[in-house]
């Protein structure tokens, strides 16, 4: 869970908000897609399309 605290280098938002496209329903936290949270940024007004670590 510590990795979710690191901000995106592109937009500065936390990794946990880069979940666009990841379906919360049915995803286990250990699933790479959800754990990496690499979709588009869900922060209102942010146009970052992909997380950069």
PDB file of C-alpha atoms in Angstrom:
ATOM      1  CA  UNK A   1       0.000   0.000   0.000  1.00  0.00           C
ATOM      2  CA  UNK A   2       2.990   2.294   0.464  1.00  0.00           C
ATOM      3  CA  UNK A   3       3.371   2.569  -3.318  1.00  0.00           C
ATOM      4  CA  UNK A   4      -0.091   4.182  -3.547  1.00  0.00           C
ATOM      5  CA  UNK A   5       1.238   7.155  -1.577  1.00  0.00           C
ATOM      6  CA  UNK A   6       3.798   8.085  -4.231  1.00  0.00           C
ATOM      7  CA  UNK A   7       2.666  10.935  -6.502  1.00  0.00           C
ATOM      8  CA  UNK A   8       2.578  10.817 -10.283  1.00  0.00           C
ATOM      9  CA  UNK A   9       5.631  12.596 -11.731  1.00  0.00           C
ATOM     10  CA  UNK A  10       3.546  14.017 -14.555  1.00  0.00           C
ATOM     11  CA  UNK A  11       0.704  15.655 -12.610  1.00  0.00           C
ATOM     12  CA  UNK A  12       1.787  15.277  -8.971  1.00  0.00           C
ATOM     13  CA  UNK A  13      -1.371  13.488  -7.878  1.00  0.00           C
ATOM     14  CA  UNK A  14      -1.194  10.322  -5.823  1.00  0.00           C
ATOM     15  CA  UNK A  15      -1.012   6.985  -7.525  1.00  0.00           C
ATOM     16  CA  UNK A  16      -4.231   5.903  -5.869  1.00  0.00           C
ATOM     17  CA  UNK A  17      -6.245   8.401  -7.928  1.00  0.00           C
ATOM     18  CA  UNK A  18      -4.901   7.058 -11.243  1.00  0.00           C
ATOM     19  CA  UNK A  19      -7.594   4.430 -11.452  1.00  0.00           C
ATOM     20  CA  UNK A  20      -9.484   5.505 -14.558  1.00  0.00           C
ATOM     21  CA  UNK A  21     -10.502   2.404 -16.455  1.00  0.00           C
ATOM     22  CA  UNK A  22      -9.862   0.096 -13.497  1.00  0.00           C
ATOM     23  CA  UNK A  23     -13.103  -1.452 -12.316  1.00  0.00           C
ATOM     24  CA  UNK A  24     -13.238  -1.420  -8.519  1.00  0.00           C
ATOM     25  CA  UNK A  25     -15.909  -4.103  -8.602  1.00  0.00           C
ATOM     26  CA  UNK A  26     -14.221  -7.468  -8.801  1.00  0.00           C
ATOM     27  CA  UNK A  27     -10.627  -6.227  -8.595  1.00  0.00           C
ATOM     28  CA  UNK A  28      -8.609  -7.539  -5.692  1.00  0.00           C
ATOM     29  CA  UNK A  29      -6.023  -5.156  -4.243  1.00  0.00           C
ATOM     30  CA  UNK A  30      -3.271  -7.664  -5.111  1.00  0.00           C
ATOM     31  CA  UNK A  31      -4.292  -7.665  -8.784  1.00  0.00           C
ATOM     32  CA  UNK A  32      -1.550  -5.817 -10.732  1.00  0.00           C
ATOM     33  CA  UNK A  33      -4.023  -3.628 -12.631  1.00  0.00           C
ATOM     34  CA  UNK A  34      -5.564  -2.275  -9.441  1.00  0.00           C
ATOM     35  CA  UNK A  35      -2.375  -2.289  -7.351  1.00  0.00           C
ATOM     36  CA  UNK A  36      -0.488  -0.267  -9.957  1.00  0.00           C
ATOM     37  CA  UNK A  37      -3.428   2.125 -10.413  1.00  0.00           C
ATOM     38  CA  UNK A  38      -1.999   3.290 -13.727  1.00  0.00           C
ATOM     39  CA  UNK A  39      -5.126   4.532 -15.489  1.00  0.00           C
ATOM     40  CA  UNK A  40      -6.050   8.145 -16.079  1.00  0.00           C
ATOM     41  CA  UNK A  41      -6.173  10.543 -13.148  1.00  0.00           C
ATOM     42  CA  UNK A  42      -9.541  10.789 -11.411  1.00  0.00           C
ATOM     43  CA  UNK A  43      -8.790  14.151  -9.755  1.00  0.00           C
ATOM     44  CA  UNK A  44     -11.383  16.691 -10.976  1.00  0.00           C
ATOM     45  CA  UNK A  45      -9.880  19.031 -13.567  1.00  0.00           C
ATOM     46  CA  UNK A  46      -6.737  16.944 -14.123  1.00  0.00           C
ATOM     47  CA  UNK A  47      -6.061  15.921 -17.726  1.00  0.00           C
ATOM     48  CA  UNK A  48      -3.253  13.445 -16.981  1.00  0.00           C
ATOM     49  CA  UNK A  49      -4.010  10.418 -19.140  1.00  0.00           C
ATOM     50  CA  UNK A  50      -1.553   7.955 -17.623  1.00  0.00           C
ATOM     51  CA  UNK A  51       0.441   7.772 -14.445  1.00  0.00           C
ATOM     52  CA  UNK A  52       4.211   8.264 -14.630  1.00  0.00           C
ATOM     53  CA  UNK A  53       6.181   6.977 -11.670  1.00  0.00           C
TER      54      UNK A  53
END
